[in-house]
Coordinates of C-alpha atoms and ligand atoms in Angstrom, one line a residue:
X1242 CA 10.7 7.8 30.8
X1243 CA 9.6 4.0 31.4
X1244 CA 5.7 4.1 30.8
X1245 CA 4.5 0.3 30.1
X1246 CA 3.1 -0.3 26.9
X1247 CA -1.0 -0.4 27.0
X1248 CA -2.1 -3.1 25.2
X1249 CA -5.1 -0.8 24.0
X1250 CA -6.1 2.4 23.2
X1251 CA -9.2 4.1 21.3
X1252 CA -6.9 6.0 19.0
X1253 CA -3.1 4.7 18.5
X1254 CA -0.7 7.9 17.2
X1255 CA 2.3 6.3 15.1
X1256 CA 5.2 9.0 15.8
X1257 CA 5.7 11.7 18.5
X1258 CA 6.8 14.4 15.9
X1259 CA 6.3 17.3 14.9
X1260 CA 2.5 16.7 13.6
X1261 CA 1.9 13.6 15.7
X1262 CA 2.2 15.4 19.1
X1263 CA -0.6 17.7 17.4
X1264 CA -2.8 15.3 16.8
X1265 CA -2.8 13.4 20.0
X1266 CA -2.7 16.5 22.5
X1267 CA -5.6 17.8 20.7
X1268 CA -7.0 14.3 20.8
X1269 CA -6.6 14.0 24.5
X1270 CA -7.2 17.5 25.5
X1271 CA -10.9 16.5 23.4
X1272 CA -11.7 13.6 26.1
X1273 CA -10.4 10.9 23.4
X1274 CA -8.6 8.0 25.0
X1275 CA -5.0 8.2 23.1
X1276 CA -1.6 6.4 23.0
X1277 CA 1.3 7.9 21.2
X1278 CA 4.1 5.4 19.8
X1279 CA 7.4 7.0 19.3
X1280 CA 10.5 4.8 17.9
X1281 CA 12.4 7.2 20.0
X1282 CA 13.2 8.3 23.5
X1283 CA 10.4 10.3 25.4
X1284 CA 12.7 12.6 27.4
X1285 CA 10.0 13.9 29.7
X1286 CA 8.5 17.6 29.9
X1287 CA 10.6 20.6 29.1
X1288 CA 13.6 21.0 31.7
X1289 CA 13.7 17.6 32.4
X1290 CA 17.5 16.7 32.5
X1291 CA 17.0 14.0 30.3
X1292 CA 16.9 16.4 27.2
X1293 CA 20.1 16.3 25.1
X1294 CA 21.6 20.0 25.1
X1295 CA 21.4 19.9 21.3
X1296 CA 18.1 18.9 20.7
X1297 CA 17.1 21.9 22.7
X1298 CA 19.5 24.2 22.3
X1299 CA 18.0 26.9 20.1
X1300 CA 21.6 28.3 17.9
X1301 CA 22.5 25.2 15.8
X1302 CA 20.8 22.2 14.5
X1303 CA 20.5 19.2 16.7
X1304 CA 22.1 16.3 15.6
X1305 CA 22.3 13.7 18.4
X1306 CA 19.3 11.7 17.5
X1307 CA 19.2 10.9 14.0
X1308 CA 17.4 8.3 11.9
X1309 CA 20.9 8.2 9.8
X1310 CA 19.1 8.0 6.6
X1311 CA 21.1 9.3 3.3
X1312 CA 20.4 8.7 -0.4
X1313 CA 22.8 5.8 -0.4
X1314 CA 24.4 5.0 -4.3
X1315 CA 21.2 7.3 -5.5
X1316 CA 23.5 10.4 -5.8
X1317 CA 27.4 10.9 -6.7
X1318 CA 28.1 12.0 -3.0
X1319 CA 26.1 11.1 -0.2
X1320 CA 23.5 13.4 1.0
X1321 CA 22.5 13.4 4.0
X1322 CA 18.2 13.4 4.9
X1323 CA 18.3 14.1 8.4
X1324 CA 15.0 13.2 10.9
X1325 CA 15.2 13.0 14.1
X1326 CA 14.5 10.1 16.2
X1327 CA 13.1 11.3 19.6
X1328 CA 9.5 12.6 21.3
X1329 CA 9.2 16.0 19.0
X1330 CA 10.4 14.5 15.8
X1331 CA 12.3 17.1 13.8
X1332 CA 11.0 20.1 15.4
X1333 CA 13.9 18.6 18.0
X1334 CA 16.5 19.5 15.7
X1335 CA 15.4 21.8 13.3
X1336 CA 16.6 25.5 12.2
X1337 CA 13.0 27.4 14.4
X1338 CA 12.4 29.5 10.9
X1339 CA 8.8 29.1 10.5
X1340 CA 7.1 30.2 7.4
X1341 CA 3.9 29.5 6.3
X1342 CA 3.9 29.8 2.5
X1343 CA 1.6 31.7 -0.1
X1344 CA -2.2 31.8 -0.6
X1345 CA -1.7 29.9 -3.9
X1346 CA -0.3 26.7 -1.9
X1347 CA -3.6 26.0 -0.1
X1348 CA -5.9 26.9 -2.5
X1349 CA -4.4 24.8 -5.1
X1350 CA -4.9 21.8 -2.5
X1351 CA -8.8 23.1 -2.1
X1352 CA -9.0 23.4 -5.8
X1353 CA -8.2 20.0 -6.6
X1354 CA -11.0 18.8 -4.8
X1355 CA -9.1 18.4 -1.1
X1356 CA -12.3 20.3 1.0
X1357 CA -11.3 22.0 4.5
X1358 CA -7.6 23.0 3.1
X1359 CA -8.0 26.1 1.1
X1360 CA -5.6 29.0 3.0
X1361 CA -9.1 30.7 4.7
X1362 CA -9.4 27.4 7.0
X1363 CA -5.9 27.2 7.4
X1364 CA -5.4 30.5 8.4
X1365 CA -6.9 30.4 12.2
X1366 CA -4.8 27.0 12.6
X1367 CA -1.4 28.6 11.2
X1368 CA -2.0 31.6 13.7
X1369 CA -3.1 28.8 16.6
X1370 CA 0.2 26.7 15.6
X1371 CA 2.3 30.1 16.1
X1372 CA 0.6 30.9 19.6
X1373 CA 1.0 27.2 20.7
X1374 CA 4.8 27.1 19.1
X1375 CA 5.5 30.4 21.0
X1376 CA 6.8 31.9 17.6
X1377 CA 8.2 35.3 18.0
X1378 CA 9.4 37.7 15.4
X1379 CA 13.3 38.6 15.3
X1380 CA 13.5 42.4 15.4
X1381 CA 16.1 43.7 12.8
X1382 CA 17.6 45.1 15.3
X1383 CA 18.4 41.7 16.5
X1384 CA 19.8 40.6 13.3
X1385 CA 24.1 39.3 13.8
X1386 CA 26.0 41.2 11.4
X1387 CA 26.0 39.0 8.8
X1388 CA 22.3 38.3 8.7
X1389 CA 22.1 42.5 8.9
X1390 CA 24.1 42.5 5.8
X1391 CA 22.2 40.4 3.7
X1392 CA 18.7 42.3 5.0
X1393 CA 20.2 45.5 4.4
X1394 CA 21.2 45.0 1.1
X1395 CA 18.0 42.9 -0.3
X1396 CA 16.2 46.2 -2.1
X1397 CA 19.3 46.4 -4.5
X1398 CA 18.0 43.6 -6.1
X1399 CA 14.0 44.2 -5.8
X1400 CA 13.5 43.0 -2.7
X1401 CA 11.8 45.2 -0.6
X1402 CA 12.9 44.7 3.6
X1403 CA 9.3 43.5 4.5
X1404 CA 7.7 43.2 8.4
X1405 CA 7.2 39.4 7.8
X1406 CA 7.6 36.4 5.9
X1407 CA 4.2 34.8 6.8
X1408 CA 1.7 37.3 5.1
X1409 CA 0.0 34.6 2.7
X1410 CA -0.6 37.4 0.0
X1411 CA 2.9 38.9 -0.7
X1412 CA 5.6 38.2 -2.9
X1413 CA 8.6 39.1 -3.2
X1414 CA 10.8 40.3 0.2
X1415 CA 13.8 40.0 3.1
X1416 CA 12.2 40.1 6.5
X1417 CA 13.6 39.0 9.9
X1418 CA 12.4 35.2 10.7
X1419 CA 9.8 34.4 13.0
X1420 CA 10.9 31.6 15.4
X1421 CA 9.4 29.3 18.2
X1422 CA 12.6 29.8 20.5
X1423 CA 11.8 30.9 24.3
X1424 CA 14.8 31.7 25.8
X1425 CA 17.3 30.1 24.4
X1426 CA 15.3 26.8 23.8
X1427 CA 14.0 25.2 20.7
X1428 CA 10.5 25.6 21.7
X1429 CA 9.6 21.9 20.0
X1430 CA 5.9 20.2 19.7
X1431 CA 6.5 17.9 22.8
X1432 CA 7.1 21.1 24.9
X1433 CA 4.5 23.3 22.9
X1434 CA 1.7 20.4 22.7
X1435 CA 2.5 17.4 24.7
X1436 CA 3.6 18.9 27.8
X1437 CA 0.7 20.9 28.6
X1438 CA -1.6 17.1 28.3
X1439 CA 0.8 15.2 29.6
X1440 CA -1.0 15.3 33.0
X1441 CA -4.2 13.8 31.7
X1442 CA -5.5 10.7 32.3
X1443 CA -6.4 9.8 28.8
X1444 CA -2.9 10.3 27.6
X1445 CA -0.3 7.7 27.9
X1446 CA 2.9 8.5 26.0
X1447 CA 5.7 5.4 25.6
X1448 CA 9.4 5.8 23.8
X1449 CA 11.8 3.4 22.0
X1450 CA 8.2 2.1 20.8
X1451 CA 9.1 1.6 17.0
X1452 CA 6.0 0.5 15.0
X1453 CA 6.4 -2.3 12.4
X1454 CA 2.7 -2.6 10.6
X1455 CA -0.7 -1.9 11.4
X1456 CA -3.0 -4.8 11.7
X1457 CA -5.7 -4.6 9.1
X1458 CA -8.5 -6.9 9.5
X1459 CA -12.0 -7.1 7.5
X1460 CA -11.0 -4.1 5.6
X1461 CA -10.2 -2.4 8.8
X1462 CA -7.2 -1.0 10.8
X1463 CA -7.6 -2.9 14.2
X1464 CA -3.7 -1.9 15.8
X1465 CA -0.3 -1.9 15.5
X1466 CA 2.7 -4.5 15.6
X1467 CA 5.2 -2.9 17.8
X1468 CA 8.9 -3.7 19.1
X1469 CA 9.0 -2.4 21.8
X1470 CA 12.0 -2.8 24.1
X1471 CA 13.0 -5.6 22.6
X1472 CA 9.8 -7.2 22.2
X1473 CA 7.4 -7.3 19.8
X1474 CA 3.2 -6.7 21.0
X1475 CA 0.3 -5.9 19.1
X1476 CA -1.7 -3.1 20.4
X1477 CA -5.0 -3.1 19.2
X1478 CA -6.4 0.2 18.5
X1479 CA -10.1 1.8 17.7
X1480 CA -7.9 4.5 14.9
X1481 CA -4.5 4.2 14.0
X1482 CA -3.0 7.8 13.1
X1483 CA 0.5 7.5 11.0
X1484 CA 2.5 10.4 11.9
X1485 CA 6.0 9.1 10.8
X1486 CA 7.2 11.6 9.1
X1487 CA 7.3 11.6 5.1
X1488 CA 9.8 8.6 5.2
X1489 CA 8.7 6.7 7.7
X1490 CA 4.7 7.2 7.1
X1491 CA 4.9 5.3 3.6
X1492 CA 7.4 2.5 4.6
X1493 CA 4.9 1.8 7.7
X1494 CA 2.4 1.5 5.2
X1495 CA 4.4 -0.7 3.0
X1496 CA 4.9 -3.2 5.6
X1497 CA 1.3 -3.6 6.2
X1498 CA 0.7 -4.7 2.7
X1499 CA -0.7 -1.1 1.7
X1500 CA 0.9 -0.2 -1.6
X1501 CA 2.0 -0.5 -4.9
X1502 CA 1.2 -4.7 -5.0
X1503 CA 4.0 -5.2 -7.4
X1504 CA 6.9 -4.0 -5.0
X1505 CA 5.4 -5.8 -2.0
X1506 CA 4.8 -9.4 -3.9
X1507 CA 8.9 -9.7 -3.8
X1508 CA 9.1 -8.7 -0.6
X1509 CA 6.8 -11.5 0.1
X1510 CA 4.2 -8.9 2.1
X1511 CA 0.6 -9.8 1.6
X1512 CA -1.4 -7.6 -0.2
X1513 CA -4.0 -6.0 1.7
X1514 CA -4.8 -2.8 -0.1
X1515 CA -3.2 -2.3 -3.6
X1516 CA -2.3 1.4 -3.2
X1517 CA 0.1 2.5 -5.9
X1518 CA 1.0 6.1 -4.6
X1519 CA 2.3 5.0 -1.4
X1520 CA 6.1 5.7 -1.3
X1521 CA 5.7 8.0 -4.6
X1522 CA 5.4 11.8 -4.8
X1523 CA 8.8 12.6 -2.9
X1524 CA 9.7 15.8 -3.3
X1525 CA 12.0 18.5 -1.5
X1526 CA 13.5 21.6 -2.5
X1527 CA 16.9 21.3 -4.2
X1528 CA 19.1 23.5 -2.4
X1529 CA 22.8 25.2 -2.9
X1530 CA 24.5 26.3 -0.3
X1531 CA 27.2 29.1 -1.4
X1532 CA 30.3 30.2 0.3
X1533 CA 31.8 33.6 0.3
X1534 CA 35.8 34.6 1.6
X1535 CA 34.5 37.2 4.5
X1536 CA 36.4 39.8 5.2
X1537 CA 38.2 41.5 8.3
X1538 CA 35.4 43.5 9.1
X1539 CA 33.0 41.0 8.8
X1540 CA 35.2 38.6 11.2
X1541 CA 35.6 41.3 13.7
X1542 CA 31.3 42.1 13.7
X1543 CA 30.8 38.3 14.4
X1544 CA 33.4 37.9 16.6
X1545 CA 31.7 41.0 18.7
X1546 CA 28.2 39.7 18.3
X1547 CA 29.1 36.1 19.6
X1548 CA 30.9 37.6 22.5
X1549 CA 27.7 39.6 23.5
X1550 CA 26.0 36.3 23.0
X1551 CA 23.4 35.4 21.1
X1552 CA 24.0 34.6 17.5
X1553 CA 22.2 32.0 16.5
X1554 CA 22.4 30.3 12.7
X1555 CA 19.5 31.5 10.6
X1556 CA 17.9 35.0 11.4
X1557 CA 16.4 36.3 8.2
X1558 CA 15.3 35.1 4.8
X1559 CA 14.4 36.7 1.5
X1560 CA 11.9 35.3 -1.1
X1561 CA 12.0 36.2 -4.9
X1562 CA 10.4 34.8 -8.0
X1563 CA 12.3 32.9 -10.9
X1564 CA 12.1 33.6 -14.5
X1565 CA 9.6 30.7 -14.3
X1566 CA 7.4 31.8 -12.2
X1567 CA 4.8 35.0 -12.5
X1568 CA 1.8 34.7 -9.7
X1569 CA 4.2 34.8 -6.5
X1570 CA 7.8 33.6 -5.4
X1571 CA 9.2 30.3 -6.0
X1572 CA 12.7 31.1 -4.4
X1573 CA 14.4 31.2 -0.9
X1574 CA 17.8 33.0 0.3
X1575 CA 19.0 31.9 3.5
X1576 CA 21.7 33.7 5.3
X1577 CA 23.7 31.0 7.4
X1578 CA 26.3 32.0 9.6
X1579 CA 27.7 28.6 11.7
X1580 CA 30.5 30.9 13.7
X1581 CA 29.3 29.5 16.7
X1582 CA 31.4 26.2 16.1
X1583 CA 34.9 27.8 16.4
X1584 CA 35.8 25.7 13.6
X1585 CA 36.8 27.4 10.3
X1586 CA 34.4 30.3 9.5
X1587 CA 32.4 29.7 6.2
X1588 CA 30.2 32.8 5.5
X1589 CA 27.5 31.3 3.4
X1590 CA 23.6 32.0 2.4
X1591 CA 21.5 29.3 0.8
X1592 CA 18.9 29.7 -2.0
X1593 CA 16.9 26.8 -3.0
X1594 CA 13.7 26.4 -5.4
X1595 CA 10.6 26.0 -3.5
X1596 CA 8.4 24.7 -6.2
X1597 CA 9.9 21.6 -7.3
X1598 CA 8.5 19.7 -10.5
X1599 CA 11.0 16.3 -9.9
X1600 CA 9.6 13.9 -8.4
X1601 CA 11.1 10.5 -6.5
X1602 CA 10.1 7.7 -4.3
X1603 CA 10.7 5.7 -0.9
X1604 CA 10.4 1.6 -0.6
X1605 CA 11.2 -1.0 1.4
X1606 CA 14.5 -2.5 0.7
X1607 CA 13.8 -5.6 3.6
X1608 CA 10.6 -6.2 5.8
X1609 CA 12.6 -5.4 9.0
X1610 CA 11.4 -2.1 10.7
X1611 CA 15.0 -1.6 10.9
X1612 CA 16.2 -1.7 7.9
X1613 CA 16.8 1.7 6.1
X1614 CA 14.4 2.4 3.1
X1615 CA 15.5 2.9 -0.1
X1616 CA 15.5 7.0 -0.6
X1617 CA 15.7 8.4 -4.0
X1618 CA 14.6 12.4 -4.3
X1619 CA 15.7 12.1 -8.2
X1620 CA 16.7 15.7 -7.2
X1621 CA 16.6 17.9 -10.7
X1622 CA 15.5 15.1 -13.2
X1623 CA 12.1 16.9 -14.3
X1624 CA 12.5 16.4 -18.4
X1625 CA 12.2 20.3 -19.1
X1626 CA 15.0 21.1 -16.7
X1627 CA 12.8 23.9 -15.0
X1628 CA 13.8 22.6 -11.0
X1629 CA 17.7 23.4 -12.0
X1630 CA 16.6 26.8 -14.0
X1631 CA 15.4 27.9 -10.9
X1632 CA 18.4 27.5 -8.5
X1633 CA 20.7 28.9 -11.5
X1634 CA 18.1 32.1 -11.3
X1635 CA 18.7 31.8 -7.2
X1636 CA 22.1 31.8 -7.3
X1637 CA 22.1 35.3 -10.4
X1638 CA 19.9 37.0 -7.4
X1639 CA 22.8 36.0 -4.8
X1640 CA 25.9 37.3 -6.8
X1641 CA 23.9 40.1 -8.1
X1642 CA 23.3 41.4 -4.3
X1643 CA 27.2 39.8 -3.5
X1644 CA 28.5 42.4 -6.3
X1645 CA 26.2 45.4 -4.4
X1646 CA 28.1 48.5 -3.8
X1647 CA 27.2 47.8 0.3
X1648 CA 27.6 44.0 0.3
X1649 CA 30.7 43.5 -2.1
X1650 CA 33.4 44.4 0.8
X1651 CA 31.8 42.6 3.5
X1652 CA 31.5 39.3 1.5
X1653 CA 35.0 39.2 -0.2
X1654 CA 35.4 36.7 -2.7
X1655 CA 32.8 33.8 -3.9
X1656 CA 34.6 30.5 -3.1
X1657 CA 31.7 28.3 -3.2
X1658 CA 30.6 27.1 -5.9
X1659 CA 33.1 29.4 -7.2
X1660 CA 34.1 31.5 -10.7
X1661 CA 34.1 28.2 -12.7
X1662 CA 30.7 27.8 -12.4
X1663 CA 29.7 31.6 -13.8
X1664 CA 28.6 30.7 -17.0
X1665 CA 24.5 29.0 -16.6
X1666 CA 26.2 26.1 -18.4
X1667 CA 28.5 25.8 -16.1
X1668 CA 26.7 26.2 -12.7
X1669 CA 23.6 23.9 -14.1
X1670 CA 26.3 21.1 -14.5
X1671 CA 27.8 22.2 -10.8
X1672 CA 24.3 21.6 -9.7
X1673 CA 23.3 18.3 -11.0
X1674 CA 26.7 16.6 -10.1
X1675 CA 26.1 17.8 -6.6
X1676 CA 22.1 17.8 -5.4
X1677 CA 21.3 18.6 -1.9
X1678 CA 18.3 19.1 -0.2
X1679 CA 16.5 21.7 2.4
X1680 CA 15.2 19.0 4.6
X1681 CA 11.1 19.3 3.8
X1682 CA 10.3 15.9 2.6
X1683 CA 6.8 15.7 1.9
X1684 CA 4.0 14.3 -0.7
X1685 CA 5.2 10.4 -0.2
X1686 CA 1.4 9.5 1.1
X1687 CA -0.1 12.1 -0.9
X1688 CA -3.7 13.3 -0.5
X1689 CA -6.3 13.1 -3.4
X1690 CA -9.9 12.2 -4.3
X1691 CA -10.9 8.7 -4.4
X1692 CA -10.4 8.3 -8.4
X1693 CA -7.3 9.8 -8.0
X1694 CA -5.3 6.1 -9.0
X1695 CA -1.8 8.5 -6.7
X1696 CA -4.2 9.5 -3.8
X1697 CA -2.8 7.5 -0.6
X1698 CA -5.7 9.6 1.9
X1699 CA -8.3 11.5 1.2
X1700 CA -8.8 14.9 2.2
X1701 CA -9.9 14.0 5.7
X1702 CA -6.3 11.9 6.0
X1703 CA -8.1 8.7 5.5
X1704 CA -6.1 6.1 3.9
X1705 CA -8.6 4.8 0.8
X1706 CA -10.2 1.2 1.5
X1707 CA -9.4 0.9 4.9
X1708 CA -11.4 1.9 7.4
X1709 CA -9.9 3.8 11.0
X1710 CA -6.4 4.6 9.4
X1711 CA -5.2 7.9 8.6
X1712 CA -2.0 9.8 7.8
X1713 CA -1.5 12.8 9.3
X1714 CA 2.4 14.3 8.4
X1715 CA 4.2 16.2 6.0
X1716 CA 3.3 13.0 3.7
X1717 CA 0.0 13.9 2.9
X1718 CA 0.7 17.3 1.4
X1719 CA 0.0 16.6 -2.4
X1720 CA 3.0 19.5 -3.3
X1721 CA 4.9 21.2 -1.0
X1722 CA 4.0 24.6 -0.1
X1723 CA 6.2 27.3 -0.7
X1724 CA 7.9 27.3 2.7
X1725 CA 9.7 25.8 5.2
X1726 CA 7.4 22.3 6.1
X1727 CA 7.5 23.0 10.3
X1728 CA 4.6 24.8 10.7
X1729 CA 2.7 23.6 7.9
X1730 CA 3.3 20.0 9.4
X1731 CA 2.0 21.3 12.7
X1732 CA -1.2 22.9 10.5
X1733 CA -1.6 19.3 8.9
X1734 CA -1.5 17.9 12.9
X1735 CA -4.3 21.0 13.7
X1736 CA -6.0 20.0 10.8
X1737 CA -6.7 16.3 11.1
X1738 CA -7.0 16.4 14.6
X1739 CA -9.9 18.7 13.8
X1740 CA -11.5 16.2 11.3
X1741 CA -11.2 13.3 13.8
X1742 CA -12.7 15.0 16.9
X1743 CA -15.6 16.5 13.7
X1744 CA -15.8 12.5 12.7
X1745 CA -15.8 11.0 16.4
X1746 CA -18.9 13.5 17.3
Ligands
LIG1421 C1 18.0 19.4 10.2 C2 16.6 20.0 9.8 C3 16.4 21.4 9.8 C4 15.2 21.9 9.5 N1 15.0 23.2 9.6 C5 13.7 23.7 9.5 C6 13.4 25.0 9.7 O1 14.3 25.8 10.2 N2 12.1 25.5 9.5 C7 11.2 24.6 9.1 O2 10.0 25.1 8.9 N3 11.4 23.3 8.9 C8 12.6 22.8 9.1 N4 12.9 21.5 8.9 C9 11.7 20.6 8.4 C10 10.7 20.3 9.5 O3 11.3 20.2 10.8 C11 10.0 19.1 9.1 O4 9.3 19.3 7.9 C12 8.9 18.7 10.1 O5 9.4 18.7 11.4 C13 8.3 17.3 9.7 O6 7.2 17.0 10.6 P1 6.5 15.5 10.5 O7 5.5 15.5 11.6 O8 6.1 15.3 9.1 O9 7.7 14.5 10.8 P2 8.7 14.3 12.1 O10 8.7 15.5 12.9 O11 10.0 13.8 11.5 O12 8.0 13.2 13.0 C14 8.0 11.8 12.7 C15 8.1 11.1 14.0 O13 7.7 9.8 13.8 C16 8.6 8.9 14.5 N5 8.5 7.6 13.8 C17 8.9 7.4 12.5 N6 8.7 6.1 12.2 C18 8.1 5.5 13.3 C19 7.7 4.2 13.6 N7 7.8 3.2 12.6 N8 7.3 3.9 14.8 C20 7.2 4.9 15.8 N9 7.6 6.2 15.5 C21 8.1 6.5 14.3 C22 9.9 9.6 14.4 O14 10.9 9.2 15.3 C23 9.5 11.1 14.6 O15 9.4 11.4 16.0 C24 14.1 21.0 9.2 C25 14.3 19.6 9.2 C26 15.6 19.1 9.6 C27 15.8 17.6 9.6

């Protein structure tokens, strides 16, 4: 799509992703005048030819339009931080398994001070975000084999086969996903959100619009530097909205001389707002993904199931608690079955520890908008070890079910990460030689109260000492809930929108 760029709008939205399209459809559909800036291409409205068959294709992740960001010389192999670039965001290219979390997530937020965020006022928006995402509950009978096998066998260990993931009050469980597929299709926040406002007047979408800075003048955000096409505009804007995603949100911010002051004097960036916490408070959940042989049966199941048709990647998921934590779960298993590719089988499940205490940073490594930031997790350096004592735990719970009576003939032998690492010693030295991540960066423009000296927003997504900015992402959540970050990020997008719509009353 070739709209022109505007070169104003009463509210400016910085990012059609996954929380941005949130904010401005709800923005729009409110009467509010709104502009949303994506770096990316806006392929149209749902069924439009444009759409790249992977991005909307509902079995695998998409791929094709990737910010190509990767921790760099930060790690001892690359890792790759995958966010897509494209109207949607990463709810283009994502794995549809939407969870929501546990009670204790939100109320933490609303205890520390963050008013409007406790799980009560999120509740309505989670179950608004599902509607809207046209989320839809896998029957087990829909389960492929391998995702059957893994479900079936969860009670051995003391997991019961629950009816859902996304009850904030329970613990421990296997349950089939909810997803927001429809027929096949990733069922993303451009089709769920933009679509439907796309028709309005008031609502002017433009692509391959990547934002440099926001113009900050008299204490106040006034619009946006933008290169756009080639050329570079200012849009002037009554609100600026960041929605870039945890990475891009911060570095945005950087570049506008909001931030730590020592990192942008070098970078010779004038200081507008010294900000320390911008860029700081990355987190994401280490992850391991393990590898089992298969077996004959196994093969011939899958093979079967893919000929009937639909057997997507992720299906079902089971939650557990650590030894280090005693109030709810703090674990994920993640059956993953890639036997759509043709290529050679690997029969894997994931477990990864949702309640990391590590904590790393992004910053600028150039003032170009171009320029990839410096990303460094610092994946499992938390001084008491706890962040790798949980994945060790995840990965007890994953040979203990492996070795079930049921299980143990279907799976075959563990080849990944294998016998040498069956000692704790052993696999905690596996795990910190090779980190990886479950793709929910978050925190990197964290809220917090005022005389919080970390706190990039406030609780309204308000970036402190500058008037009409906000952030409204996965970067804002002060720790990540105990979840997959889709739907929470669409719950931040409900959220704020409903604070600037309460504000411009
Ligand atoms: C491969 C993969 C698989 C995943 N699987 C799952 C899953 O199964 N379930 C789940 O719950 N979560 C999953 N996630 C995580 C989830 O998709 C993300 O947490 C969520 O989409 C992030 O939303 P966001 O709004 O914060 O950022 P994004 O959706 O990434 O949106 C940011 C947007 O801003 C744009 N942007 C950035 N910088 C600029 C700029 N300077 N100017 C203009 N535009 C800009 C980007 O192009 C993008 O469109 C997955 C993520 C990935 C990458």
């Amino acid at each position: 799509m070739t709209t022109p760029l505007p070169a104003a709008a009463e509210y400016v939205v910085v990012g059609g992703g996954t929380a941005g399209n949130v904010v401005a459809a709800r923005l729009a559909e409110s009467g509010r005048e709104v502009l949303v800036l994506e770096a990316g291409p806006d392929f149209g409205p749902r069924g439009d030819a444009a759409w790249p068959a992977d991005l909307v294709d509902a079995t695998r992740l998409g791929r094709s339009h990737d910010w190509g960001y990767d921790s760099g010389d930060t790690y001892p192999w690359k890792v790759g931080f995958e966010r897509a670039r494209a109207i949607g965001g990463s709810s283009d290219m994502n794995g549809c398994t939407q969870t929501w979390g546990h009670r204790r997530d939100y109320d933490a937020w609303a205890e520390a001070g963050l008013t409007g965020w406790a799980a009560d006022d999120l509740r309505p928006l989670f179950e608004e975000g599902a509607r809207r995402m046209r989320v839809r509950r896998y029957l087990a009978s829909e389960l492929t084999p391998w995702q059957h096998a893994w479900y079936d066998a969860a009670p051995a260990v003391g997991m019961p086969r629950v009816a859902t993931l996304n009850d904030l009050d329970e613990n421990a469980g296997f349950a089939p996903e909810d997803v927001n597929i429809e027929d096949g299709v990733r069922v993303n926040t451009a089709f769920a959100y933009l679509d439907p406002a796309r028709a309005l007047p008031n609502l002017t979408i433009v692509g391959e619009a990547l934002v440099d800075r926001v113009v900050v003048e008299g204490g106040r955000a006034t619009g946006v530097v933008v290169v756009h096409r080639g050329q570079t505009r200012t849009v002037r804007a009554g609100t600026v909205v960041l929605a870039g995603g945890a990475y891009n949100s911060p570095t945005v911010l950087l570049r506008s001389g909001i931030g730590p002051a020592a990192q942008l004097a070098p970078l010779g960036i004038p200081i507008v707002q010294h900000l320390p916490g911008v860029g700081e408070n990355l987190h994401d959940q280490p992850f391991l993904l393990m590898n089992w042989e298969g077996s004959a049966r196994m093969t011939a199941e899958m093979d079967a199931a893919r000929a009937a048709g639909w057997a997507p990647d992720e299906q079902a998921m089971g939650k557990a608690a650590s030894s280090l934590e005693s109030e709810a779960f703090d674990l994920h298993f993640l059956p993953y079955s890639p036997t759509h590719r043709g290529e050679r089988t690997r029969w894997s499940i994931g477990t990864s520890a949702l309640l990391p205490r590590s904590r790393g940073f992004v910053r600028l490594r150039s003032t170009d908008p171009e320029a990839k930031p410096i990303i460094d997790h610092r994946f499992l350096t938390d001084p008491e070890g706890a962040d790798v004592r949980m994945l060790v735990d995840g990965v007890g719970i994953l040979r203990e079910l492996a070795a079930s009576p049921d299980l143990a003939p279907l799976v075959g032998r563990e080849l990944h990460p294998g016998p040498d690492t069956f000692t704790r010693e052993a696999l905690a030295a596996h795990l910190y030689a090779n980190p990886d991540n479950y793709w929910h960066p978050v925190g990197t423009c964290r809220m917090g109260l005022a005389d919080d000296p970390l706190a990039v927003v406030d609780a309204r997504g308000r970036v402190h000492g500058i008037d009409g900015l906000r952030v409204a992402d996965c970067a804002i959540m002060p720790r990540v809930p105990r979840a997959t970050t889709a739907m929470p990020a669409v719950v931040v997008g409900e959220n704020i929108a409903r604070m600037l719509i309460e504000d411009a009353a």
